[in-house]
């Protein structure tokens, strides 16, 4: 690898699947790239533009190579990569460890080294690698190791995004495969229940995620508002802006990759504000990539809790979440974070959504959290007297 820092912090970008599924083409990718630049999202850190499933023809060429669908991508995939690179963005592509992708296009099974070379020749910087149509008797762990090895030896730095949905205890062997991120869950849907259950399923897995190998809780649904053309993703019809803020805060503090899934060409001001929140992004991108620990609210422990993430400058990322359907108090006792009031230490709170200092607190910080809402802070240890 040329870039020794490839994948150090969770990747950020945009992926075509959640909104567009099969309905993708070169124009969409170009317009998305333009929008990422014009809206400032690129500047905020979103750099990978990933073309998901349904980009190829249903057959390989005479030499066994993957070929782009000329109706969707008339200038071929290299031209797509060239355009993204000319905008200062990076090019992501999609394949699968099975014989076919989930949508029935050719998969990379037994073509791994050839496909890695093809992707390198197109200027690809990121490969999402799915898990459909894996031959029943083929070992998934081995297939991810194989593609990782192929990518690491294809002559180009290509970030490897393993996507086996948390199967085969992936968190236990993925570090050793060399992948930089691993999907740990089934597919997200554009509704609160899906966000809630995906987050809950991964909080205890925080110790398995870290620098260079990140737990991917799936792409964001922020701003889709029921607009996906995929029935599965779109079922139940979207979330409120507040729920999307909570979703974004959760993914950020859990160190998930932040891959936008909405149509950035037509997103609302509220969506842009959420996705471009640099204070929240900074917590996600902290160089140490330490997973958060959970502190439940004693009288509502299932629904109301705080996630605390130690940051490299000594401060703490703090997210207070209310998964319940009623307004609730969360009282964060500093003792639970190792802070001693007796020693005269307190915390100064900076509100990452209001973008303002809240002042210095000792012993505890109590807040009312709206249903499905959250508060997000960056807290610094200070002498309180
Ligand atoms: C799987 C993945 C999704 C998406 C689709 C494409 O379901 O988990 O993220 O890539 O395949 O068919």
XYZ file of C-alpha atoms and ligand atoms in Angstrom:
397
model
C 0.000 0.000 0.000
C 1.212 3.493 -0.834
C -0.976 5.332 1.641
C -0.197 4.035 5.089
C -3.159 5.952 6.502
C -5.768 4.415 4.187
C -8.902 3.888 6.241
C -7.436 5.151 9.511
C -10.717 6.868 10.467
C -14.226 5.835 9.317
C -14.696 6.593 5.612
C -17.183 9.279 4.603
C -18.995 9.606 1.316
C -22.154 8.919 -0.648
C -23.593 5.639 -1.953
C -26.210 5.228 -4.685
C -28.180 2.337 -3.166
C -30.479 3.729 -0.489
C -32.286 6.151 -2.791
C -31.655 5.004 -6.351
C -31.044 1.211 -6.224
C -31.133 -0.018 -9.878
C -31.809 3.411 -11.333
C -28.232 4.671 -11.656
C -26.241 6.209 -14.495
C -23.281 8.400 -15.289
C -25.303 11.591 -15.192
C -26.568 10.865 -11.681
C -23.036 10.215 -10.458
C -21.708 13.392 -12.061
C -24.535 15.523 -10.691
C -24.071 13.987 -7.251
C -20.369 14.793 -7.355
C -21.146 18.367 -8.355
C -23.679 18.666 -5.532
C -21.241 17.294 -2.951
C -18.798 20.010 -3.948
C -21.319 22.849 -4.251
C -23.090 22.179 -0.957
C -19.828 22.022 0.995
C -20.307 18.354 1.912
C -17.011 17.450 0.253
C -15.332 20.158 2.302
C -16.975 18.662 5.418
C -15.206 15.350 4.695
C -17.446 13.313 2.364
C -15.015 12.071 -0.270
C -16.042 8.638 -1.602
C -18.762 8.416 -4.243
C -19.801 4.777 -4.388
C -21.662 3.223 -7.322
C -23.537 0.310 -5.738
C -25.194 -2.714 -7.397
C -26.684 -2.693 -10.943
C -23.862 -0.894 -12.787
C -22.672 -3.779 -15.013
C -23.901 -5.939 -17.826
C -25.302 -9.331 -16.889
C -22.411 -11.072 -18.665
C -18.643 -10.802 -18.463
C -16.756 -10.194 -21.746
C -14.931 -12.896 -23.748
C -11.894 -12.577 -21.469
C -14.005 -12.910 -18.352
C -13.858 -9.220 -17.465
C -16.679 -7.252 -15.889
C -18.187 -4.718 -18.246
C -20.181 -1.583 -17.514
C -23.736 -1.350 -18.815
C -23.280 0.968 -21.829
C -26.784 2.375 -21.488
C -26.173 3.525 -17.930
C -22.495 4.336 -18.276
C -21.922 5.094 -21.981
C -18.344 6.294 -21.429
C -17.333 3.341 -19.269
C -16.363 3.313 -15.615
C -12.928 4.855 -16.049
C -14.602 8.031 -17.278
C -16.722 8.070 -14.105
C -13.594 7.741 -11.986
C -11.814 10.452 -13.981
C -14.700 12.846 -13.413
C -14.818 12.151 -9.674
C -11.052 12.582 -9.397
C -11.232 15.878 -11.309
C -13.574 17.089 -8.556
C -11.183 16.005 -5.817
C -13.454 13.067 -4.905
C -12.755 9.339 -4.765
C -14.361 6.558 -6.748
C -16.175 3.667 -5.083
C -17.489 0.547 -6.806
C -19.429 -2.548 -5.824
C -19.087 -6.290 -6.284
C -19.900 -9.458 -4.400
C -18.144 -12.559 -3.037
C -20.731 -14.854 -4.659
C -21.401 -15.887 -8.216
C -23.893 -13.021 -8.543
C -24.565 -9.722 -6.831
C -27.745 -9.343 -4.817
C -29.496 -7.869 -7.857
C -28.305 -10.701 -10.111
C -25.288 -9.179 -11.892
C -21.961 -11.061 -12.124
C -20.223 -11.485 -8.764
C -16.466 -11.821 -8.240
C -16.403 -15.436 -7.018
C -13.306 -17.075 -8.557
C -12.618 -13.843 -10.476
C -11.236 -11.939 -7.493
C -7.744 -11.143 -8.756
C -8.952 -10.348 -12.259
C -11.669 -8.019 -10.941
C -9.290 -6.253 -8.570
C -7.091 -5.499 -11.573
C -10.062 -4.274 -13.589
C -11.125 -1.962 -10.760
C -7.569 -0.651 -10.425
C -7.453 0.066 -14.169
C -10.638 2.138 -13.820
C -9.152 4.234 -11.032
C -11.315 2.750 -8.288
C -10.466 3.833 -4.711
C -13.067 1.880 -2.706
C -14.759 -1.485 -3.160
C -17.935 -2.484 -1.376
C -18.047 -6.293 -1.395
C -21.404 -7.930 -0.782
C -22.352 -11.461 0.257
C -25.177 -12.673 -2.004
C -25.087 -15.937 -3.959
C -22.051 -17.162 -2.075
C -21.822 -20.877 -2.914
C -23.241 -22.655 0.117
C -20.099 -24.649 0.745
C -17.643 -21.805 0.236
C -16.269 -20.259 3.407
C -17.148 -16.568 3.759
C -14.126 -15.693 5.855
C -11.836 -17.123 3.188
C -13.609 -15.251 0.385
C -13.209 -11.885 2.144
C -9.565 -12.669 2.839
C -9.096 -13.554 -0.810
C -10.548 -10.322 -2.164
C -8.642 -8.308 0.393
C -5.408 -9.908 -0.754
C -6.326 -9.255 -4.383
C -7.006 -5.582 -3.659
C -3.837 -5.173 -1.641
C -1.855 -6.463 -4.596
C -3.611 -4.814 -7.524
C -1.238 -1.874 -7.782
C -3.639 0.736 -6.452
C -4.828 1.767 -2.999
C -8.394 0.494 -2.806
C -10.285 0.717 0.464
C -12.023 -2.595 1.162
C -15.575 -2.347 2.444
C -16.645 -5.864 3.450
C -20.424 -6.276 3.484
C -21.472 -9.646 4.901
C -24.200 -8.185 7.162
C -22.574 -9.363 10.388
C -22.686 -13.025 9.369
C -20.154 -15.704 10.389
C -19.066 -13.690 13.470
C -17.369 -11.257 11.119
C -16.189 -8.996 13.960
C -13.913 -11.793 15.169
C -11.897 -12.296 11.962
C -12.308 -9.170 9.884
C -9.280 -7.374 11.383
C -7.113 -10.207 10.136
C -8.553 -9.999 6.623
C -7.223 -6.489 6.038
C -10.635 -4.918 5.290
C -11.015 -1.304 6.414
C -14.712 -1.552 7.222
C -17.225 -4.318 7.775
C -21.000 -4.283 7.629
C -22.308 -5.692 10.864
C -26.034 -5.568 10.220
C -28.760 -6.300 7.707
C -29.956 -3.503 5.452
C -31.152 -0.260 6.975
C -34.655 1.011 6.281
C -35.831 4.588 6.190
C -37.744 4.449 9.475
C -37.117 5.008 13.181
C -37.501 1.373 14.223
C -34.734 0.290 11.872
C -32.353 2.997 13.117
C -33.128 2.120 16.708
C -32.619 -1.611 16.352
C -29.435 -1.360 14.246
C -27.864 0.967 16.797
C -28.876 -1.206 19.748
C -27.460 -4.295 18.055
C -24.002 -2.730 17.744
C -23.387 -0.804 20.974
C -21.894 -3.839 22.698
C -19.671 -4.511 19.665
C -17.727 -1.261 20.110
C -14.551 -3.063 21.272
C -14.282 -4.852 17.905
C -14.058 -1.636 15.912
C -10.993 0.581 15.787
C -8.510 2.449 13.606
C -8.198 0.967 10.091
C -11.141 -1.449 10.601
C -14.511 0.135 11.310
C -17.867 -1.353 12.190
C -20.221 -0.241 9.420
C -23.810 -0.053 10.715
C -24.964 0.597 7.115
C -25.374 3.670 5.002
C -27.270 6.672 6.292
C -30.935 7.266 5.556
C -30.725 10.905 6.692
C -32.873 13.080 4.431
C -34.491 10.319 2.389
C -37.919 11.155 3.879
C -39.575 8.178 2.204
C -38.003 8.985 -1.193
C -36.260 5.667 -1.891
C -37.328 3.811 -5.016
C -36.798 0.559 -3.133
C -39.824 -0.825 -1.320
C -37.808 -2.500 1.406
C -35.790 0.600 2.302
C -38.747 2.921 1.956
C -41.355 0.921 3.824
C -43.019 2.931 6.615
C -42.206 6.216 4.920
C -39.272 8.030 6.432
C -38.337 9.849 9.627
C -38.601 13.313 11.106
C -35.618 15.646 10.909
C -35.100 15.115 14.634
C -34.947 11.329 14.175
C -32.428 11.812 11.357
C -30.305 13.972 13.701
C -30.400 11.207 16.297
C -29.484 8.638 13.621
C -26.538 10.766 12.496
C -25.362 11.330 16.075
C -25.549 7.601 16.841
C -23.611 6.556 13.731
C -21.045 9.263 14.459
C -20.372 8.346 18.071
C -20.427 4.597 17.307
C -17.615 5.246 14.778
C -19.604 3.972 11.838
C -18.605 5.091 8.350
C -20.773 8.049 7.316
C -22.082 7.221 3.845
C -24.875 9.523 2.723
C -27.833 7.738 1.145
C -30.152 10.572 0.111
C -30.344 12.567 -3.122
C -27.885 15.370 -2.356
C -29.013 17.273 -5.467
C -32.344 18.079 -3.885
C -31.920 17.712 -0.122
C -33.534 20.180 2.287
C -31.668 22.759 4.349
C -32.311 20.698 7.486
C -30.770 17.609 5.864
C -27.691 19.535 4.794
C -27.326 21.021 8.255
C -27.427 17.544 9.769
C -24.984 15.938 7.351
C -22.558 18.860 7.441
C -22.420 19.194 11.232
C -18.678 19.503 11.728
C -18.856 19.225 15.510
C -20.535 15.826 15.241
C -18.285 14.747 12.359
C -15.216 15.634 14.441
C -16.342 13.165 17.103
C -16.710 10.460 14.436
C -13.351 11.246 12.849
C -11.281 11.373 16.044
C -7.978 9.776 15.182
C -7.970 7.227 18.009
C -11.327 5.734 16.915
C -12.171 4.585 20.425
C -15.541 2.964 20.801
C -17.992 4.538 23.253
C -19.250 3.012 26.477
C -22.847 3.164 27.569
C -24.275 4.670 30.755
C -27.980 3.896 31.190
C -30.401 6.242 32.920
C -31.235 4.381 36.145
C -35.007 4.789 35.969
C -35.376 4.092 32.225
C -32.300 2.041 31.307
C -33.690 0.378 28.188
C -34.626 3.561 26.395
C -32.526 6.353 27.807
C -28.761 6.231 27.899
C -25.568 8.127 27.267
C -22.715 7.048 25.034
C -19.313 8.379 26.068
C -16.398 8.345 23.661
C -12.901 9.314 24.821
C -11.263 11.669 22.306
C -7.601 12.107 21.519
C -7.330 15.619 23.016
C -8.506 14.397 26.431
C -12.070 15.578 25.974
C -15.139 13.343 25.762
C -17.731 12.947 23.054
C -21.055 12.601 24.846
C -24.326 11.573 23.206
C -27.522 11.411 25.260
C -30.252 9.389 23.584
C -33.917 8.776 24.214
C -35.205 5.742 22.284
C -38.533 5.868 24.079
C -41.767 7.478 22.957
C -42.007 9.927 25.873
C -39.919 12.898 26.881
C -37.442 11.789 29.492
C -34.706 13.032 31.740
C -31.142 11.839 31.348
C -28.914 12.656 34.258
C -25.297 11.904 33.537
C -23.430 11.332 36.778
C -19.785 12.317 36.274
C -18.732 9.699 38.776
C -19.703 7.106 36.119
C -17.047 8.541 33.813
C -14.292 8.487 36.405
C -14.526 12.155 37.308
C -14.051 13.061 40.917
C -16.033 15.995 42.263
C -14.102 15.669 45.511
C -10.917 16.471 43.576
C -12.502 19.677 42.358
C -12.878 18.559 38.753
C -15.800 19.385 36.509
C -16.741 19.305 32.834
C -17.288 22.192 30.480
C -19.973 21.265 27.957
C -20.084 22.346 24.321
C -23.371 21.574 22.532
C -22.605 20.047 19.120
C -26.064 20.709 17.668
C -26.617 24.234 19.029
C -22.912 24.996 18.419
C -22.512 26.811 21.709
C -20.826 26.491 25.081
C -23.151 25.376 27.869
C -20.893 26.236 30.791
C -19.085 24.251 33.474
C -20.846 21.546 35.489
C -19.816 19.513 38.481
C -21.081 16.147 39.647
C -23.709 15.772 36.934
C -25.397 17.112 33.844
C -29.143 16.646 33.538
C -31.181 17.237 30.401
C -34.675 16.591 29.120
C -34.466 14.505 25.955
C -37.306 14.491 23.450
C -38.719 11.128 22.263
C -36.378 9.681 19.592
C -34.195 12.720 20.250
C -30.666 13.288 21.424
C -28.206 15.802 22.788
C -24.610 15.726 21.684
C -21.709 17.365 23.484
C -17.992 17.675 23.531
C -16.952 17.936 27.180
C -13.602 19.056 28.533
C -12.218 18.236 31.949
C -11.660 21.485 33.906
C -10.784 22.535 37.433
C -14.091 23.479 38.996
C -12.719 25.616 41.804
C -27.263 -5.887 -0.142
C -26.469 -4.830 0.627
C -27.023 -3.447 0.293
C -26.952 -3.202 -1.208
C -27.685 -4.307 -1.948
C -27.465 -4.232 -3.452
O -28.579 -5.984 0.307
O -26.513 -5.070 1.991
O -26.316 -2.458 0.993
O -25.607 -3.143 -1.621
O -27.253 -5.602 -1.539
O -28.143 -5.229 -4.152
